[in-house]
């Protein structure tokens, strides 16, 4: 009997061992609404949430020590003093990302959206590029190419929703009149950035040199009388050469040095001083200005009328993005929050944030 019991125990142990060979992290952690959330996508969302927390780490906090940092408290808003436990913050941001992802997927399908072959190829190429550049850290955190493809394709769908919702054939189209009215408020510029350092020695301009370079730029802007990007380039090229000379450098003009496009409010708020941002916002079409751009460069720019060189249809995407992106994002966030939570807590427990590695 004892031998029989031992044999039975051995068989059971062997069966469990063999079963164990096939037990691994499930392919999915469940669903949000009708959208399947793969384990890799969950890990990607969690890793991104941890990186967001790491950006808020205090000078005395080591986010590379993941287990320890998860127990720390971070400040979310310096003005209000709002704080959060890192582990709670990561869990919350992970769910926000997954809910938004699911909302995009479901809204895109509801509106009959389909990615073109070109859109899919572009998204997949970006995913491959991410893996090529950060493959070691992604792989260490259980994130593979397929998860990155899902994420990148979702981003493309999110962008495409602007047209599906607000475009000419969209669910709630924005009229051309409203687009033109908003275009008048947008800043379309031609600009060149002149570094406040010697590009060969990387020695930064001192206070006097910065003032001298800014004066040269301001004089050029004040004297500008042209009406096109080409006029602006021709008018300020000599001034740019003089600005480089202040630091002992030489400037070799190329058309690529000048960029043309929209300056968004987010650009002005993050990269300009309040005074510089107000100067740029106050420009009329045809007016030029010179402002310090961060602490590393002086920006010489002119405001242009985009309709001089582009059609409304060509500008529609940019205008819709500036006019409707925030509303669309808020709507998708609300839709995501309303979706049923079909995530498996048991599976997610096998993918804890404490297993994140930062390198």
Short mmCIF file of C-alpha atoms in Angstrom, two decimals:
data_model
loop_
_atom_site.label_atom_id
_atom_site.label_comp_id
_atom_site.label_asym_id
_atom_site.label_seq_id
_atom_site.Cartn_x
_atom_site.Cartn_y
_atom_site.Cartn_z
CA UNK A 1 0.00 0.00 0.00
CA UNK A 2 2.81 2.31 0.89
CA UNK A 3 4.50 1.58 -2.42
CA UNK A 4 1.22 2.14 -4.28
CA UNK A 5 0.74 5.48 -2.55
CA UNK A 6 4.29 6.50 -3.41
CA UNK A 7 3.77 5.54 -7.03
CA UNK A 8 0.53 7.52 -7.17
CA UNK A 9 2.23 10.52 -5.62
CA UNK A 10 5.01 10.25 -8.18
CA UNK A 11 2.50 10.14 -11.03
CA UNK A 12 0.67 13.19 -9.66
CA UNK A 13 3.93 15.05 -9.22
CA UNK A 14 4.95 14.18 -12.76
CA UNK A 15 1.61 15.35 -14.13
CA UNK A 16 1.91 18.63 -12.29
CA UNK A 17 5.45 19.06 -13.52
CA UNK A 18 4.40 18.39 -17.11
CA UNK A 19 1.49 20.79 -16.75
CA UNK A 20 3.86 23.32 -15.32
CA UNK A 21 5.88 23.17 -18.50
CA UNK A 22 2.88 24.60 -20.31
CA UNK A 23 1.86 27.15 -17.70
CA UNK A 24 2.96 30.63 -18.71
CA UNK A 25 1.61 34.14 -18.64
CA UNK A 26 -1.71 34.06 -20.50
CA UNK A 27 -1.87 35.85 -23.82
CA UNK A 28 -4.39 38.34 -22.45
CA UNK A 29 -5.26 39.94 -19.14
CA UNK A 30 -8.91 40.23 -20.12
CA UNK A 31 -10.96 42.93 -21.77
CA UNK A 32 -11.93 46.56 -21.42
CA UNK A 33 -15.35 46.84 -23.00
CA UNK A 34 -15.15 44.58 -26.05
CA UNK A 35 -11.44 45.18 -26.57
CA UNK A 36 -8.96 42.45 -25.73
CA UNK A 37 -5.96 43.59 -23.72
CA UNK A 38 -2.93 41.42 -24.37
CA UNK A 39 -0.43 40.78 -21.62
CA UNK A 40 2.23 42.57 -23.64
CA UNK A 41 0.03 45.62 -24.05
CA UNK A 42 -0.67 45.63 -20.32
CA UNK A 43 3.05 45.48 -19.58
CA UNK A 44 3.69 48.30 -22.05
CA UNK A 45 1.04 50.50 -20.42
CA UNK A 46 2.43 49.71 -16.97
CA UNK A 47 6.00 50.43 -18.05
CA UNK A 48 4.96 53.75 -19.57
CA UNK A 49 3.09 54.65 -16.37
CA UNK A 50 6.21 53.90 -14.33
CA UNK A 51 8.28 56.11 -16.62
CA UNK A 52 5.80 58.94 -16.05
CA UNK A 53 6.21 58.47 -12.31
CA UNK A 54 9.99 58.45 -12.71
CA UNK A 55 9.83 61.88 -14.34
CA UNK A 56 8.22 63.19 -11.15
CA UNK A 57 10.84 61.68 -8.86
CA UNK A 58 12.48 63.98 -6.35
CA UNK A 59 16.23 64.54 -6.33
CA UNK A 60 16.56 62.18 -3.37
CA UNK A 61 14.51 59.40 -4.99
CA UNK A 62 16.06 56.61 -7.07
CA UNK A 63 13.52 55.38 -9.62
CA UNK A 64 16.00 52.75 -10.83
CA UNK A 65 15.38 50.94 -7.53
CA UNK A 66 11.90 49.93 -8.62
CA UNK A 67 10.71 48.09 -5.51
CA UNK A 68 11.80 50.93 -3.27
CA UNK A 69 10.50 53.71 -5.52
CA UNK A 70 7.05 52.13 -5.72
CA UNK A 71 6.73 52.75 -1.98
CA UNK A 72 7.71 56.41 -2.31
CA UNK A 73 5.45 59.44 -2.57
CA UNK A 74 5.77 61.82 -5.52
CA UNK A 75 4.47 65.35 -5.98
CA UNK A 76 2.01 65.64 -8.85
CA UNK A 77 1.45 69.40 -8.65
CA UNK A 78 3.91 71.80 -7.07
CA UNK A 79 1.32 74.57 -6.75
CA UNK A 80 -1.41 72.55 -5.04
CA UNK A 81 0.92 70.16 -3.27
CA UNK A 82 -0.99 67.15 -4.58
CA UNK A 83 0.92 63.92 -3.99
CA UNK A 84 0.49 60.23 -4.72
CA UNK A 85 2.01 56.94 -3.73
CA UNK A 86 4.02 55.75 -6.73
CA UNK A 87 2.41 52.30 -6.78
CA UNK A 88 -1.07 53.88 -6.80
CA UNK A 89 -0.03 56.37 -9.48
CA UNK A 90 1.35 53.60 -11.72
CA UNK A 91 -1.78 51.48 -11.31
CA UNK A 92 -4.05 54.44 -12.08
CA UNK A 93 -2.09 55.58 -15.14
CA UNK A 94 -1.93 52.02 -16.44
CA UNK A 95 -5.71 51.76 -16.34
CA UNK A 96 -6.13 55.21 -17.90
CA UNK A 97 -3.97 54.13 -20.83
CA UNK A 98 -5.81 50.84 -21.31
CA UNK A 99 -9.24 52.48 -21.10
CA UNK A 100 -8.23 55.13 -23.62
CA UNK A 101 -6.78 52.45 -25.90
CA UNK A 102 -10.04 50.51 -25.76
CA UNK A 103 -12.13 53.63 -26.37
CA UNK A 104 -10.11 54.42 -29.50
CA UNK A 105 -10.50 50.86 -30.78
CA UNK A 106 -14.26 50.81 -30.23
CA UNK A 107 -14.92 54.32 -31.55
CA UNK A 108 -12.83 53.63 -34.65
CA UNK A 109 -14.82 50.47 -35.33
CA UNK A 110 -18.17 52.18 -34.62
CA UNK A 111 -17.42 54.80 -37.26
CA UNK A 112 -16.37 52.21 -39.82
CA UNK A 113 -12.72 53.15 -39.75
CA UNK A 114 -10.13 51.00 -41.48
CA UNK A 115 -6.40 51.55 -41.57
CA UNK A 116 -4.94 51.67 -45.04
CA UNK A 117 -2.01 49.47 -45.94
CA UNK A 118 0.20 52.55 -45.86
CA UNK A 119 -1.01 53.53 -42.37
CA UNK A 120 -0.47 50.02 -41.06
CA UNK A 121 2.98 49.83 -42.62
CA UNK A 122 3.93 53.19 -41.13
CA UNK A 123 2.72 52.17 -37.66
CA UNK A 124 4.58 48.87 -37.87
CA UNK A 125 7.72 50.64 -39.02
CA UNK A 126 7.57 52.94 -35.99
CA UNK A 127 7.10 49.89 -33.77
CA UNK A 128 10.15 48.24 -35.30
CA UNK A 129 12.13 51.45 -34.84
CA UNK A 130 11.19 51.52 -31.15
CA UNK A 131 12.32 47.93 -30.78
CA UNK A 132 15.55 48.63 -32.64
CA UNK A 133 16.34 51.58 -30.38
CA UNK A 134 15.05 50.30 -27.04
CA UNK A 135 14.78 46.56 -27.59
CA UNK A 136 16.90 45.61 -24.60
CA UNK A 137 14.74 47.45 -22.07
CA UNK A 138 11.47 46.43 -23.75
CA UNK A 139 12.46 42.78 -23.90
CA UNK A 140 13.56 42.84 -20.26
CA UNK A 141 10.07 44.06 -19.38
CA UNK A 142 8.22 41.46 -21.44
CA UNK A 143 7.28 43.85 -24.24
CA UNK A 144 7.67 42.54 -27.77
CA UNK A 145 7.19 43.77 -31.32
CA UNK A 146 3.53 42.73 -31.56
CA UNK A 147 2.63 44.79 -28.49
CA UNK A 148 4.41 47.80 -29.92
CA UNK A 149 2.56 47.32 -33.21
CA UNK A 150 -0.79 47.29 -31.40
CA UNK A 151 0.14 50.50 -29.60
CA UNK A 152 1.38 52.30 -32.73
CA UNK A 153 -1.64 51.25 -34.78
CA UNK A 154 -3.89 52.56 -32.00
CA UNK A 155 -2.11 55.92 -32.22
CA UNK A 156 -2.81 56.05 -35.96
CA UNK A 157 -6.47 55.23 -35.32
CA UNK A 158 -6.65 57.95 -32.69
CA UNK A 159 -5.35 60.50 -35.21
CA UNK A 160 -7.72 59.20 -37.90
CA UNK A 161 -10.69 59.70 -35.57
CA UNK A 162 -10.35 63.45 -35.99
CA UNK A 163 -11.43 63.14 -39.62
CA UNK A 164 -13.97 60.39 -38.91
CA UNK A 165 -15.67 62.59 -36.33
CA UNK A 166 -15.07 66.16 -37.51
CA UNK A 167 -14.07 65.85 -41.18
CA UNK A 168 -16.29 66.73 -44.19
CA UNK A 169 -17.85 63.26 -44.19
CA UNK A 170 -17.57 62.84 -40.43
CA UNK A 171 -20.11 62.23 -37.71
CA UNK A 172 -20.26 65.91 -36.70
CA UNK A 173 -18.40 67.80 -39.45
CA UNK A 174 -16.84 71.18 -38.73
CA UNK A 175 -17.87 73.72 -41.35
CA UNK A 176 -15.34 75.42 -43.60
CA UNK A 177 -16.39 78.75 -42.08
CA UNK A 178 -15.51 77.53 -38.59
CA UNK A 179 -12.22 76.12 -39.85
CA UNK A 180 -11.28 79.43 -41.46
CA UNK A 181 -12.25 81.35 -38.34
CA UNK A 182 -10.00 79.15 -36.23
CA UNK A 183 -7.19 79.32 -38.79
CA UNK A 184 -7.09 83.08 -38.23
CA UNK A 185 -6.16 82.37 -34.60
CA UNK A 186 -3.37 79.92 -35.44
CA UNK A 187 0.25 80.99 -35.87
CA UNK A 188 1.73 79.88 -39.18
CA UNK A 189 5.35 80.96 -39.33
CA UNK A 190 8.66 80.73 -41.10
CA UNK A 191 11.52 80.68 -38.63
CA UNK A 192 15.18 80.00 -38.03
CA UNK A 193 16.78 79.06 -34.73
CA UNK A 194 20.21 80.57 -34.01
CA UNK A 195 22.07 78.73 -31.22
CA UNK A 196 23.41 80.67 -28.25
CA UNK A 197 26.60 78.63 -28.27
CA UNK A 198 29.56 78.03 -30.55
CA UNK A 199 28.72 74.86 -32.48
CA UNK A 200 32.40 73.87 -32.70
CA UNK A 201 33.42 74.42 -29.06
CA UNK A 202 29.95 74.33 -27.44
CA UNK A 203 30.93 77.38 -25.40
CA UNK A 204 27.77 79.25 -24.43
CA UNK A 205 27.23 82.93 -25.11
CA UNK A 206 27.70 85.14 -22.07
CA UNK A 207 25.18 87.81 -21.10
CA UNK A 208 26.74 90.52 -23.28
CA UNK A 209 27.03 88.25 -26.31
CA UNK A 210 23.43 87.12 -25.91
CA UNK A 211 22.27 90.74 -25.74
CA UNK A 212 24.31 91.61 -28.84
CA UNK A 213 22.89 88.69 -30.82
CA UNK A 214 19.34 89.50 -29.73
CA UNK A 215 19.77 93.15 -30.74
CA UNK A 216 20.93 92.12 -34.22
CA UNK A 217 17.92 89.82 -34.58
CA UNK A 218 15.45 92.42 -33.30
CA UNK A 219 16.77 95.03 -35.73
CA UNK A 220 16.37 92.62 -38.64
CA UNK A 221 12.83 91.76 -37.55
CA UNK A 222 11.86 95.41 -37.14
CA UNK A 223 13.10 96.25 -40.63
CA UNK A 224 11.43 93.32 -42.38
CA UNK A 225 8.96 94.31 -45.12
CA UNK A 226 8.53 91.10 -47.15
CA UNK A 227 5.48 88.88 -47.52
CA UNK A 228 6.69 85.31 -48.04
CA UNK A 229 8.97 82.66 -46.58
CA UNK A 230 11.44 83.25 -49.42
CA UNK A 231 11.44 86.99 -48.70
CA UNK A 232 12.12 86.33 -45.03
CA UNK A 233 14.99 83.95 -45.72
CA UNK A 234 16.63 86.46 -48.05
CA UNK A 235 16.12 89.33 -45.61
CA UNK A 236 17.61 87.75 -42.48
CA UNK A 237 20.39 85.52 -43.82
CA UNK A 238 23.06 88.22 -43.48
CA UNK A 239 21.87 88.97 -39.95
CA UNK A 240 22.14 85.30 -39.02
CA UNK A 241 25.75 85.33 -40.26
CA UNK A 242 26.46 88.36 -38.06
CA UNK A 243 24.91 86.59 -35.07
CA UNK A 244 27.16 83.56 -35.58
CA UNK A 245 30.16 85.87 -35.84
CA UNK A 246 29.49 87.24 -32.35
CA UNK A 247 30.61 83.86 -31.03
CA UNK A 248 33.44 83.55 -33.53
CA UNK A 249 31.57 81.14 -35.75
CA UNK A 250 30.65 81.07 -39.42
CA UNK A 251 27.23 80.49 -40.94
CA UNK A 252 26.81 78.64 -44.22
CA UNK A 253 23.26 79.33 -45.44
CA UNK A 254 21.05 76.43 -46.52
CA UNK A 255 17.32 76.36 -47.17
CA UNK A 256 17.00 73.54 -44.63
CA UNK A 257 17.90 75.97 -41.83
CA UNK A 258 14.49 77.62 -42.20
CA UNK A 259 11.32 75.81 -41.19
CA UNK A 260 7.72 76.66 -42.02
CA UNK A 261 4.75 75.48 -40.01
CA UNK A 262 2.36 76.11 -37.15
CA UNK A 263 3.51 77.15 -33.70
CA UNK A 264 1.04 75.68 -31.22
CA UNK A 265 0.06 77.03 -27.82
CA UNK A 266 1.75 73.99 -26.28
CA UNK A 267 5.00 75.04 -27.98
CA UNK A 268 4.71 78.58 -26.65
CA UNK A 269 3.87 77.45 -23.12
CA UNK A 270 6.69 74.95 -22.79
CA UNK A 271 9.59 76.50 -24.70
CA UNK A 272 9.13 80.25 -24.42
CA UNK A 273 9.12 82.74 -21.58
CA UNK A 274 5.76 84.38 -20.95
CA UNK A 275 7.03 87.62 -22.47
CA UNK A 276 8.38 85.90 -25.58
CA UNK A 277 5.16 83.90 -26.00
CA UNK A 278 3.09 87.08 -25.80
CA UNK A 279 5.32 88.70 -28.43
CA UNK A 280 4.79 85.80 -30.83
CA UNK A 281 1.04 85.63 -30.18
CA UNK A 282 0.77 89.34 -30.93
CA UNK A 283 2.22 89.09 -34.44
CA UNK A 284 0.05 90.05 -37.40
CA UNK A 285 0.52 88.39 -40.78
CA UNK A 286 3.69 89.82 -42.34
CA UNK A 287 5.20 90.91 -39.02
CA UNK A 288 8.54 89.48 -37.85
CA UNK A 289 10.00 89.14 -34.37
CA UNK A 290 13.08 87.90 -32.53
CA UNK A 291 12.75 86.12 -29.18
CA UNK A 292 14.84 83.90 -26.95
CA UNK A 293 13.83 80.29 -27.43
CA UNK A 294 14.53 78.37 -24.23
CA UNK A 295 18.01 79.25 -22.98
CA UNK A 296 19.81 77.77 -25.96
CA UNK A 297 18.73 79.78 -28.99
CA UNK A 298 17.24 82.91 -30.46
CA UNK A 299 14.31 82.44 -32.78
CA UNK A 300 13.86 84.77 -35.76
CA UNK A 301 10.40 84.34 -37.22
CA UNK A 302 7.69 85.89 -39.36
CA UNK A 303 3.97 85.19 -39.32
CA UNK A 304 2.58 84.12 -42.69
CA UNK A 305 -0.85 83.51 -44.17
CA UNK A 306 -0.92 79.76 -44.89
CA UNK A 307 -3.64 80.24 -47.52
CA UNK A 308 -1.10 82.08 -49.67
CA UNK A 309 0.58 78.76 -50.46
CA UNK A 310 -1.81 76.03 -49.25
CA UNK A 311 -5.50 75.17 -49.72
CA UNK A 312 -8.03 74.72 -46.94
CA UNK A 313 -8.16 70.99 -47.70
CA UNK A 314 -4.39 70.78 -47.27
CA UNK A 315 -4.67 72.58 -43.93
CA UNK A 316 -7.79 70.80 -42.70
CA UNK A 317 -5.94 68.18 -40.66
CA UNK A 318 -3.81 70.75 -38.84
CA UNK A 319 -6.80 72.95 -38.09
CA UNK A 320 -8.95 70.07 -36.87
CA UNK A 321 -6.10 68.88 -34.67
CA UNK A 322 -5.72 72.29 -33.04
CA UNK A 323 -9.46 72.94 -32.79
CA UNK A 324 -10.86 69.53 -31.84
CA UNK A 325 -8.12 67.31 -30.38
CA UNK A 326 -8.80 68.26 -26.77
CA UNK A 327 -12.55 67.71 -27.15
CA UNK A 328 -12.00 64.36 -28.84
CA UNK A 329 -9.54 63.27 -26.17
CA UNK A 330 -11.97 64.23 -23.41
CA UNK A 331 -14.77 62.33 -25.15
CA UNK A 332 -12.60 59.23 -25.56
CA UNK A 333 -11.49 59.43 -21.94
CA UNK A 334 -15.12 59.57 -20.82
CA UNK A 335 -16.02 56.68 -23.12
CA UNK A 336 -13.13 54.65 -21.76
CA UNK A 337 -14.17 55.26 -18.17
CA UNK A 338 -17.67 54.01 -18.98
CA UNK A 339 -16.48 50.72 -20.51
CA UNK A 340 -16.96 47.52 -18.56
CA UNK A 341 -13.87 46.24 -16.78
CA UNK A 342 -13.28 42.65 -17.77
CA UNK A 343 -9.66 42.46 -16.65
CA UNK A 344 -8.51 39.42 -14.71
CA UNK A 345 -7.03 40.50 -11.38
CA UNK A 346 -5.35 37.13 -11.01
CA UNK A 347 -3.49 37.47 -14.29
CA UNK A 348 -2.51 41.07 -13.58
CA UNK A 349 -1.15 39.97 -10.22
CA UNK A 350 1.35 37.84 -12.14
CA UNK A 351 2.58 40.99 -13.90
CA UNK A 352 3.28 43.31 -10.96
CA UNK A 353 4.97 46.67 -11.32
CA UNK A 354 7.68 45.56 -8.90
CA UNK A 355 9.05 43.33 -11.69
CA UNK A 356 9.76 46.34 -13.90
CA UNK A 357 13.42 46.78 -14.72
CA UNK A 358 14.94 50.11 -15.72
CA UNK A 359 18.06 48.69 -17.29
#
